[in-house]
XYZ file of C-alpha atoms in Angstrom:
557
model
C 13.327 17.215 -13.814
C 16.000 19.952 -13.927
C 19.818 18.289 -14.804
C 21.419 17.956 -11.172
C 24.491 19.031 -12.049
C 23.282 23.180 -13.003
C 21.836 25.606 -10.791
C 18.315 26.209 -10.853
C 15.981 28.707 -9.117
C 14.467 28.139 -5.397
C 11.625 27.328 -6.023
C 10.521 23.990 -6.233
C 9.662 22.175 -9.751
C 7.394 19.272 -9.790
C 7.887 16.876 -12.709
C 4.281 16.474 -13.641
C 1.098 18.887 -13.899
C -0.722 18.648 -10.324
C -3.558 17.668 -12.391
C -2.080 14.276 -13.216
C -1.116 13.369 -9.628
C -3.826 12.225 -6.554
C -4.998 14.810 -4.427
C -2.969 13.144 -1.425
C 0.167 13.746 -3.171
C -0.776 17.005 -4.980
C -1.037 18.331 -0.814
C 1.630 16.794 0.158
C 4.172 18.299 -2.471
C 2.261 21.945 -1.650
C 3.139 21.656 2.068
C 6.711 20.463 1.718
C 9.387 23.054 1.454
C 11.783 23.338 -1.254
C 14.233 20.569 -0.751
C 16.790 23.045 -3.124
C 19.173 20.229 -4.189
C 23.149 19.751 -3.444
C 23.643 21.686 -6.135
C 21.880 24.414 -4.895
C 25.452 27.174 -4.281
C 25.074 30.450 -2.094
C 24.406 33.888 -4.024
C 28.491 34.508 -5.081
C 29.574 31.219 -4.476
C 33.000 30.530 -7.154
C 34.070 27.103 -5.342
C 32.482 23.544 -7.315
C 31.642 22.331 -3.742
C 27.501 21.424 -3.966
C 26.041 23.303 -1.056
C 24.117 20.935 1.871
C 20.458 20.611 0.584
C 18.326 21.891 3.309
C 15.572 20.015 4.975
C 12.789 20.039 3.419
C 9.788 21.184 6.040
C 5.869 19.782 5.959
C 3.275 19.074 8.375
C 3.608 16.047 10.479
C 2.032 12.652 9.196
C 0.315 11.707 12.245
C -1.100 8.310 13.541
C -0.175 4.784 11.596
C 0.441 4.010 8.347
C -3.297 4.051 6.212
C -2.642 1.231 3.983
C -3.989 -1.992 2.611
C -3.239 -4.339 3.494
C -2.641 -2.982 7.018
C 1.241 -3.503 8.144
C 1.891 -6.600 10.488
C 4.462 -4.216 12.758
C 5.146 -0.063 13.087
C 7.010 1.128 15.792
C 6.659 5.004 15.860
C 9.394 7.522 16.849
C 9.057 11.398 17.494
C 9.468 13.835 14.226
C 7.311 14.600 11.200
C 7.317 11.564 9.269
C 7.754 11.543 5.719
C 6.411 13.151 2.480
C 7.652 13.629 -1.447
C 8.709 16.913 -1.870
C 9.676 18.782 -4.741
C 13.425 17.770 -5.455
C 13.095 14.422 -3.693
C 14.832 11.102 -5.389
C 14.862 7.847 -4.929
C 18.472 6.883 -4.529
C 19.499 3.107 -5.309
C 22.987 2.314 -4.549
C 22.645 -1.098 -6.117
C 22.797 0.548 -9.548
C 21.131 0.623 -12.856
C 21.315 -3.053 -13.863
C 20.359 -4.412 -10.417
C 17.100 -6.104 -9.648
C 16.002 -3.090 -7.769
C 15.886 -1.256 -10.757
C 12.304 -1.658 -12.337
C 10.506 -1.201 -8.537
C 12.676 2.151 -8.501
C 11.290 3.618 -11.606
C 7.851 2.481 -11.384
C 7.694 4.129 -7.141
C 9.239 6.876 -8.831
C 6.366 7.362 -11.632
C 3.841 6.541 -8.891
C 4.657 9.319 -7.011
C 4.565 12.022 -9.598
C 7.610 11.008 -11.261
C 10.377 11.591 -8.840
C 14.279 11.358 -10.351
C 15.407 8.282 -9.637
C 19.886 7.877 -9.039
C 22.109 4.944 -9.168
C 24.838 4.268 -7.764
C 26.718 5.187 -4.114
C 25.506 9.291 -4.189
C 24.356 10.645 -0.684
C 21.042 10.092 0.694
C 19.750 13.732 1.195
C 16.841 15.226 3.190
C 13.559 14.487 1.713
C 15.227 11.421 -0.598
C 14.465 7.289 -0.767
C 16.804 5.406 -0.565
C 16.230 1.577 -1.756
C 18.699 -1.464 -1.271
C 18.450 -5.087 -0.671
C 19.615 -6.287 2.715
C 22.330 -9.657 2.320
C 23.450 -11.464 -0.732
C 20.431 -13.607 -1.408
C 17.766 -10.643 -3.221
C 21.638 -9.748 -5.348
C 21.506 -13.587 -6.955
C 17.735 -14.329 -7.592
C 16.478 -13.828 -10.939
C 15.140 -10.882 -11.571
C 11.380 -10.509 -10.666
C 11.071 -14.225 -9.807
C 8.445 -14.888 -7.736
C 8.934 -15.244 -4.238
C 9.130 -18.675 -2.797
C 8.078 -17.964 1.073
C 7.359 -15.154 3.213
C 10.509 -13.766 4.153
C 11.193 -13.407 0.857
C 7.956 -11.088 0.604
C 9.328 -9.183 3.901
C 10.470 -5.322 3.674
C 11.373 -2.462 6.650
C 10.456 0.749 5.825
C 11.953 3.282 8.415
C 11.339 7.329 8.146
C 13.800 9.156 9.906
C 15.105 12.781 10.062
C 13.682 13.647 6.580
C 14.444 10.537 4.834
C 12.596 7.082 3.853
C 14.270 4.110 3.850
C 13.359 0.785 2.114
C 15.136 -2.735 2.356
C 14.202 -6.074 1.800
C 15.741 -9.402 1.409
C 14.811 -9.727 -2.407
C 13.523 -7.363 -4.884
C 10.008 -8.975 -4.636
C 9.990 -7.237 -0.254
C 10.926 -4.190 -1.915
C 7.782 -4.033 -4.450
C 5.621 -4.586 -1.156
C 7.485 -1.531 0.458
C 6.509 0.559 -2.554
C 3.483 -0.596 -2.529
C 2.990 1.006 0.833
C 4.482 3.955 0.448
C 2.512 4.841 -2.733
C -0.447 3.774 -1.263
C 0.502 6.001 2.308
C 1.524 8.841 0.316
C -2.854 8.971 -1.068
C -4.389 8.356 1.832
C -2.258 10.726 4.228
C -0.067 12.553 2.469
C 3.042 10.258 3.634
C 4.279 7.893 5.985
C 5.058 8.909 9.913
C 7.966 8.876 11.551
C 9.107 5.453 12.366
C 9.933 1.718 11.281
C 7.315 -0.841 9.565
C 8.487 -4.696 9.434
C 6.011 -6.074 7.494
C 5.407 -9.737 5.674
C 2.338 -11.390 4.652
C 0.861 -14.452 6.507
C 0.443 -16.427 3.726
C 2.667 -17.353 0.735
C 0.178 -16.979 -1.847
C -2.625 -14.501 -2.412
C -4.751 -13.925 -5.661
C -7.531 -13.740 -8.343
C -8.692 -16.415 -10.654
C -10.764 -15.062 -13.646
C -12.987 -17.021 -16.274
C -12.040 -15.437 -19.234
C -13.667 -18.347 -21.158
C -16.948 -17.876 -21.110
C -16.938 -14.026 -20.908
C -13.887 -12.701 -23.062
C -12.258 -9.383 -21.161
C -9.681 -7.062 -23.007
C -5.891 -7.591 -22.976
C -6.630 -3.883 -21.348
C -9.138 -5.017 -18.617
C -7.229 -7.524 -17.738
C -4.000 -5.720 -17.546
C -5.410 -2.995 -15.572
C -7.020 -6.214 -13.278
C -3.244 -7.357 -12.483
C -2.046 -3.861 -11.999
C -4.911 -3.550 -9.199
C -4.189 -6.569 -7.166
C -0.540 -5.772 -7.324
C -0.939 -3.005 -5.257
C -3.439 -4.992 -2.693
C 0.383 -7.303 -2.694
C -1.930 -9.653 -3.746
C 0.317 -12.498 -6.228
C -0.804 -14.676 -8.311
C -3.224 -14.385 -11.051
C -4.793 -17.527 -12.515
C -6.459 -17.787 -16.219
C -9.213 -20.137 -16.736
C -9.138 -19.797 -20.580
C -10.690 -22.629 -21.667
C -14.314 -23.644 -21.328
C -17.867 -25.017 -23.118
C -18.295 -21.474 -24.221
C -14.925 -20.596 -25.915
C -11.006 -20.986 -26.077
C -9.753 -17.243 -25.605
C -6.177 -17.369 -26.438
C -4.345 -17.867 -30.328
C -3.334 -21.167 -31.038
C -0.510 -22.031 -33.490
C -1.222 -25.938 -33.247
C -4.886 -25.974 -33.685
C -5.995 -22.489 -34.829
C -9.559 -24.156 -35.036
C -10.997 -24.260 -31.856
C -10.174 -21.120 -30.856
C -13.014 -18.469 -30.723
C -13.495 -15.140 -32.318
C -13.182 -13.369 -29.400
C -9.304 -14.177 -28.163
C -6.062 -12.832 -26.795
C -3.065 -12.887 -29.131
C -0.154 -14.835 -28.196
C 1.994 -11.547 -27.660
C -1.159 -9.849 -25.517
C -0.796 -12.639 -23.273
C 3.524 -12.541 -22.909
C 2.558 -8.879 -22.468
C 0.104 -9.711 -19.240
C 2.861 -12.302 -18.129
C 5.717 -9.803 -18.393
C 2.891 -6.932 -16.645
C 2.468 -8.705 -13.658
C 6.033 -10.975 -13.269
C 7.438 -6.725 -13.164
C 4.650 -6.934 -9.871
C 5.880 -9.936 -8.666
C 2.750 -11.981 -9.669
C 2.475 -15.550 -10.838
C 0.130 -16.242 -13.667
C -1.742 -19.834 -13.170
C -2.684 -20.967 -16.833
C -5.501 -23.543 -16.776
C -7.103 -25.727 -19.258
C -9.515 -27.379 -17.645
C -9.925 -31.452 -18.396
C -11.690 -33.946 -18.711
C -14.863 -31.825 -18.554
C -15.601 -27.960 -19.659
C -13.956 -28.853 -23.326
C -16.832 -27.778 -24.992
C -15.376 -25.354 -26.904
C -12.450 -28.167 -27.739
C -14.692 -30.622 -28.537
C -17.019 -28.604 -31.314
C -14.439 -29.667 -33.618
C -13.711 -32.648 -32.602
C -16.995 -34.614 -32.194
C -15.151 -38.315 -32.421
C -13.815 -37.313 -28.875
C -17.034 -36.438 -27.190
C -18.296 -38.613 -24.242
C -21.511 -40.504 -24.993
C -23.542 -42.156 -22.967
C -24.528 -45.840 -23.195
C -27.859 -44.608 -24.996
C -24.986 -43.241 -27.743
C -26.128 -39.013 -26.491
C -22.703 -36.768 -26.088
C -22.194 -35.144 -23.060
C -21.752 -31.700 -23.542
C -17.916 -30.041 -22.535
C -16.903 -34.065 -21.432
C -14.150 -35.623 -23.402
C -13.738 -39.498 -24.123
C -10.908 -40.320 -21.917
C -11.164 -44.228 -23.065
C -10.391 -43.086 -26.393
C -6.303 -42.591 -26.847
C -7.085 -39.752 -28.892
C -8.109 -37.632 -26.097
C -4.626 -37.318 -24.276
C -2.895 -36.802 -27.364
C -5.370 -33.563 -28.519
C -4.957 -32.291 -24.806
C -1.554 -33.062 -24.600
C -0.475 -30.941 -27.418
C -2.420 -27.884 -26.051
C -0.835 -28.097 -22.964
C 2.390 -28.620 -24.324
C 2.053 -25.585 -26.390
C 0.558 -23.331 -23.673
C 2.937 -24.789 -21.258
C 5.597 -22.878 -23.930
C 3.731 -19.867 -23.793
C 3.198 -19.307 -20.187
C 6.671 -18.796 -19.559
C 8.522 -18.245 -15.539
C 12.046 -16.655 -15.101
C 14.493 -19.055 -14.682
C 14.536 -20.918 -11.114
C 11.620 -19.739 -10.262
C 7.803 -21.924 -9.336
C 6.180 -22.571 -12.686
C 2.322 -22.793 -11.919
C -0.467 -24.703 -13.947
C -3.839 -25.584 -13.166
C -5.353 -29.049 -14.614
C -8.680 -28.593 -13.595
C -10.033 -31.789 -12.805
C -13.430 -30.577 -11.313
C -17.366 -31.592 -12.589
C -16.616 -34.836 -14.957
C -20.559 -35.423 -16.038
C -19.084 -39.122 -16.255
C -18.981 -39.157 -12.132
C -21.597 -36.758 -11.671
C -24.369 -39.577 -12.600
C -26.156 -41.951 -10.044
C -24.737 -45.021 -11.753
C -21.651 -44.337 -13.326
C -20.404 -47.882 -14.972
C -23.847 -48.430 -15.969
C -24.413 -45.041 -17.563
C -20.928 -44.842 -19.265
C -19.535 -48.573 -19.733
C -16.992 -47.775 -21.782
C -15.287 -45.783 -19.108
C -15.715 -48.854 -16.778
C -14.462 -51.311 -19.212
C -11.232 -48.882 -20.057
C -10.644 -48.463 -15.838
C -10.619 -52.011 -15.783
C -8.503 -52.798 -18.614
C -5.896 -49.859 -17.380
C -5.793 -50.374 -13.793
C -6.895 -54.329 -13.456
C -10.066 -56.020 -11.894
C -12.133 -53.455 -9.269
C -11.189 -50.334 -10.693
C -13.531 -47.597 -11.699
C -14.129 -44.731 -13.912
C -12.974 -42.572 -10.714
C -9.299 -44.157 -11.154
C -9.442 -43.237 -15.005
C -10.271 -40.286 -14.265
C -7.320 -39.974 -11.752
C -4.884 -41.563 -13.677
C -6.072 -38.750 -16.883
C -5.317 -36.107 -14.350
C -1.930 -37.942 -13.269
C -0.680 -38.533 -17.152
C -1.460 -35.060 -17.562
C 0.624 -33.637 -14.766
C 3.256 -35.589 -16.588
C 2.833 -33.859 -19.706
C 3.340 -30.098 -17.940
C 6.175 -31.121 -15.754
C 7.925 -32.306 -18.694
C 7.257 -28.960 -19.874
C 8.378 -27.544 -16.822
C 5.561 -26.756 -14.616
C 6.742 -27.693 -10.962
C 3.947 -26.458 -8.962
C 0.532 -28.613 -10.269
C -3.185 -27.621 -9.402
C -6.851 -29.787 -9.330
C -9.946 -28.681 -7.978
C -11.178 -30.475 -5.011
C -13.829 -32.783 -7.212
C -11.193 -33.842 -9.404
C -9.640 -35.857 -6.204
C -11.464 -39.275 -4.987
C -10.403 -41.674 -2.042
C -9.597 -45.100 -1.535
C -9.255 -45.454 -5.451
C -6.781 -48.339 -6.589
C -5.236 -44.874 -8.489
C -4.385 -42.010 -6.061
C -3.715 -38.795 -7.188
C -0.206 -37.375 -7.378
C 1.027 -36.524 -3.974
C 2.489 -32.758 -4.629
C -1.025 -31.655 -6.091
C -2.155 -28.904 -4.519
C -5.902 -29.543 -3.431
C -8.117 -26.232 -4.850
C -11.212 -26.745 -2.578
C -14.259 -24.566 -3.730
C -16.914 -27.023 -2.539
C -18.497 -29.711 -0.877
C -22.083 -29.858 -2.519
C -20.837 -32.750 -4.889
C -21.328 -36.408 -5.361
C -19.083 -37.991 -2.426
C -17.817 -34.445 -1.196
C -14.854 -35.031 1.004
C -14.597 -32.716 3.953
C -11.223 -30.527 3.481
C -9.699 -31.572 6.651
C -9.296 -35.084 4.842
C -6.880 -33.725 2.498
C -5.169 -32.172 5.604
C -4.735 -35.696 6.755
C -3.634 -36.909 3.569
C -0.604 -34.597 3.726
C -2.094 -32.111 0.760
C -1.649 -29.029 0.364
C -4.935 -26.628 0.286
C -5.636 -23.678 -1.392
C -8.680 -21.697 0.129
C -11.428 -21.086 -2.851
C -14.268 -21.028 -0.763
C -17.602 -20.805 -2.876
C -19.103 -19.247 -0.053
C -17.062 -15.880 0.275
C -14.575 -15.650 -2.740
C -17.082 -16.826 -5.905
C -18.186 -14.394 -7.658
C -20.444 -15.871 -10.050
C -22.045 -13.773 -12.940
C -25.674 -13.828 -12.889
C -25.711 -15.193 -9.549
C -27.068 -18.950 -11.042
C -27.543 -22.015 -8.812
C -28.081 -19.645 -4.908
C -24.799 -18.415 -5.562
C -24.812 -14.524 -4.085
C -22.251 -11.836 -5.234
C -19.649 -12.029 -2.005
C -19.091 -8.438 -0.353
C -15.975 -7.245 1.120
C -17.696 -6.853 4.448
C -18.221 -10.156 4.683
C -14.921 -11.464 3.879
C -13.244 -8.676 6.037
C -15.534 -9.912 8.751
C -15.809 -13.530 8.995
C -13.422 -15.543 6.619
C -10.029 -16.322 7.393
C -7.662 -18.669 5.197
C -8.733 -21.428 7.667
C -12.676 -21.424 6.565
C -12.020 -23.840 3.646
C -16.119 -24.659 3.654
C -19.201 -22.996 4.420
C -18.954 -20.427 7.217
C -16.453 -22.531 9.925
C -12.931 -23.342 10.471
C -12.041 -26.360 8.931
C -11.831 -29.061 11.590
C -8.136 -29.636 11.545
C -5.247 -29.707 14.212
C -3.580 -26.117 14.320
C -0.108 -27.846 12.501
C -2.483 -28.527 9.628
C -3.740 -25.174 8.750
C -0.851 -22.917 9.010
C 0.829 -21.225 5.852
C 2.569 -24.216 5.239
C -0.546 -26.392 4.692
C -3.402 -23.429 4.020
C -0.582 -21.522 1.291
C -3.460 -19.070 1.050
C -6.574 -18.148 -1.036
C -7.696 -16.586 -4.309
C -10.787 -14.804 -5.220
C -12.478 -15.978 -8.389
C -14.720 -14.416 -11.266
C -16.629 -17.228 -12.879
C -18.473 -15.645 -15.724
C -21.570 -18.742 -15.525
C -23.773 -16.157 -17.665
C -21.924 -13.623 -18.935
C -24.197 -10.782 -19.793
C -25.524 -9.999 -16.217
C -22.858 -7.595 -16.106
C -20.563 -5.790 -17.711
C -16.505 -5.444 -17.473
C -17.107 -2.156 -15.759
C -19.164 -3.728 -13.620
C -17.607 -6.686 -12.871
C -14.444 -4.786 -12.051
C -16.369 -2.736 -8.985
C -18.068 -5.318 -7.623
C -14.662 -7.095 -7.660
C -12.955 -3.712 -6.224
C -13.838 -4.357 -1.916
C -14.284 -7.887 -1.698
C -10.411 -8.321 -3.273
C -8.975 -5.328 -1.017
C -10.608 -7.455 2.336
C -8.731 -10.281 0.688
C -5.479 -9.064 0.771
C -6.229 -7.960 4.178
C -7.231 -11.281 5.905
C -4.253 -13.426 3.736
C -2.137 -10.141 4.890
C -2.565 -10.197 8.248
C -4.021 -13.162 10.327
C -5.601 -10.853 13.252
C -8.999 -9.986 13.703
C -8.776 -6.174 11.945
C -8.543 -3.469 14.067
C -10.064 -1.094 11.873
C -13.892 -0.896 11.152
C -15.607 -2.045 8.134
C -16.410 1.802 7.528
C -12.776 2.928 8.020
C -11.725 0.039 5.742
C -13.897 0.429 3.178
C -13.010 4.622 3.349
C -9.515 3.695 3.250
C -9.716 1.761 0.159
C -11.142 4.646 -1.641
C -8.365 6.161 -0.847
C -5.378 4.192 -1.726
């Protein structure tokens, strides 16, 4: 961009080659006129005084705002809406060093690299101007994840020329320039009028099995770049499997496979998608899928009472098994780092235990049964070990700082002597297992349930034990937060499945045989099904738009 402060020419200069920028915004900076500049002077001027910038001129932006998610609220007024033209900035009186700053810059390179200026300067015709509304965005950390709705809330209002964006916290401000980067593709711009948006749900995401199929730091980067934009925020990491350990250790270098991340690839993804306002969900999985743990240490495999191991299923009788796990938590606990006061994620895992996946449990694995006893007195089982190993572990992350603790469903079991800690949230994926518990009983327990229904959001590799690739059509069609299992609500009182109880869902990649596709592929099939996603968590009403106009929309944006 030309220096402000000199005179420059009439015409209008656009900071990057048209080729570079999406055809959306390529036509919309052709139709606006020059917006000149302030410091645009009259032929003979000799006075300092910075002229008025004219209004810039383009063709309307009709109709609502084309974005997805679609907006909870527009209220549309008479005039032509808003586009970038050439000379546009994004103003930010909130300065430099403010929170603001980093949402700013990166609105301002997604929409062909628009000048972005600090500080209390006048808004002018064709500009964005960005500010928090109240004190509370000012004093959060910067980037910190949003703890509720309202914090994710924004207004957007165009008006005479000019786009306005506030929010609460800086997080409601990414979500506004998420929509207006999206608009600005699909129609050029946004119309005349005010959007008060928020999501529905607290927390919206993508869980990918990078364990048994290794993706790129690049992939994966690109991956949390992409759901950003859906406003989608959280991103969990199943790293750990029977198939390989994908990320560097320092404290046992051993059992970590060829095939890895680097410790500073991964504070590069965290720091990628904390700048989108995403929360990254490490999980080790215990006390089954160690496999890849357990190659090298075969003392702590679980054998049978015939003396065969059970493949991926660790000992959890033997002391030695907390204190190996233990110390990779602790040190991954280190490494998945969260800005100060904000939620601190991890997942335990918890789910398919071979040990409780036999007909007979105490007879197939007595030492289990004698150790359950022995822990937890006379009448306790192998199903209260394996509680109380999920409980001791929670212990060892909150230590380390991890406040908000997650267990798939099968790693929780009633009327137990043990109960599972009461703030775990309850992952439910399915209720095919041994003593499957219907969701609505964790409802009534109080629990909090996330939505990982293996009937619309798995997306399982290979397509193994009659799972089906899900479609975006379907989810966009028929889920909603509330369809925990199988294809119907989950039979629960309306108090029980609101936001507060149902925080929201996540779509998952499990990788169950890796070669059927490729990362290419994987990442289209992914592509709809993730966009309908963000739509139903988005919004809670039935979607006025068709499944045609959706799925052309997301092409678009």
């Amino acid at each position: 961009m030309s220096n402000p402060t000199h005179p420059r020419s009439r015409t209008c200069p656009v900071a990057r080659p048209a080729g570079l920028l999406a055809p959306a915004l390529v036509a919309a900076l052709v139709l606006t006129g020059c917006s000149g500049g302030a410091d645009s002077r009259p032929p003979g001027s000799k006075g300092t005084q910075a002229a008025p910038a004219p209004t810039p001129t383009w063709a309307a932006v009709t109709g609502k705002p084309r974005v997805i998610p679609a907006v909870r609220d527009f209220s549309p007024a008479d005039g032509r809406g808003w586009r970038p033209s050439g000379g546009a900035r994004i103003v930010v009186p909130a300065g430099k060093k403010s929170t603001l700053a980093d949402e700013a810059q990166l609105m301002a390179q997604d929409l062909g690299g628009l000048t972005v200026v600090w500080g209390a300067k006048t808004v002018r015709p064709g500009d964005i101007e960005v500010k928090l509304t109240g004190k509370a965005g000012a004093e959060r950390p910067d980037n910190a994840a949003a703890r509720s709705t309202a914090d994710e809330s924004y207004t957007l209002t165009a008006r005479g020329s000019r786009l306005t964006l506030t929010a609460p916290t800086d997080a409601g401000i990414f979500y506004g320039t998420r929509t207006v980067k999206q608009a600005v593709h699909a129609a050029g711009g946004l119309p005349e009028g005010t959007i008060k948006d928020r999501p529905d749900r607290p927390q919206r995401g993508m869980s990918l099995d990078n364990a048994r199929k290794p993706f790129s730091a690049d992939w994966i980067e690109n991956r949390i770049k992409e759901i950003g934009d859906l406003k989608l925020n959280q991103f969990q990491l199943h790293f750990s499997d029977d198939q390989g350990f994908r990320i560097q250790s320092d404290t046992h270098p051993e059992i970590v496979s060829a095939d890895h991340l680097t410790k500073d690839q991964v504070r590069r993804l965290i720091k990628v998608a904390r700048s989108r306002h995403i929360s990254v969900v490490p999980e080790i999985d215990s006390p089954g899928h160690l496999g890849a743990v357990l190659e090298h240490y075969p003392d702590l495999v679980l054998r049978n009472a015939q003396g065969r191991p059970v493949r991926g299923a660790i000992d959890i009788s033997n002391p030695k098994s907390a204190q190996l796990i233990d110390s990779l938590l602790r040190e991954y606990a280190a490494l998945f780092t969260n800005p100060k006061g904000a939620d601190a994620y991890w997942h335990l895992g918890g789910d398919e235990y071979q040990a409780l996946m036999s007909s007979d449990p105490e007879a197939a694995f007595p030492q289990l049964a004698r150790a359950a006893r022995e822990k937890y007195g006379s009448g306790a089982t192998i199903e209260d070990l394996a509680t109380g190993w999920l409980n001791d572990r929670e212990k060892t992350v909150k230590a380390a700082g991890k406040n908000r603790i997650e267990a798939w469903n099968d790693g929780f079991f009633s009327d137990g002597k043990v109960t599972a800690d009461k703030d775990r949230t309850v992952d439910y994926w399915t209720g095919k297992e041994i003593g499957k518990r219907d969701p609505a009983a964790f409802l009534r327990e109080g629990r909090n349930v996330m939505n990982f229904n293996d009937e619309y959001l798995y997306y399982v590799l290979g397509e193994p034990n009659q799972f089906t690739y899900p479609t975006g059509e379907r989810i966009y069609r028929s889920w909603t937060p509330r369809v925990l299992r199988g294809t119907s609500p989950v039979d629960a009182p309306a108090g029980q499945t609101g936001p507060d109880r149902i925080p929201g869902a996540r779509f998952a990649i499990w990788c169950d045989l890796s070669h059927a596709q490729t990362p290419q592929q994987v990442a289209a099939g992914i592509r709809l099904p993730l966009a309908a996603l963000s739509q139903k968590t988005w919004n809670p009403g039935t979607p006025t738009m068709s499944w045609q106009a959706f799925k052309a929309l997301a092409d678009q944006v």
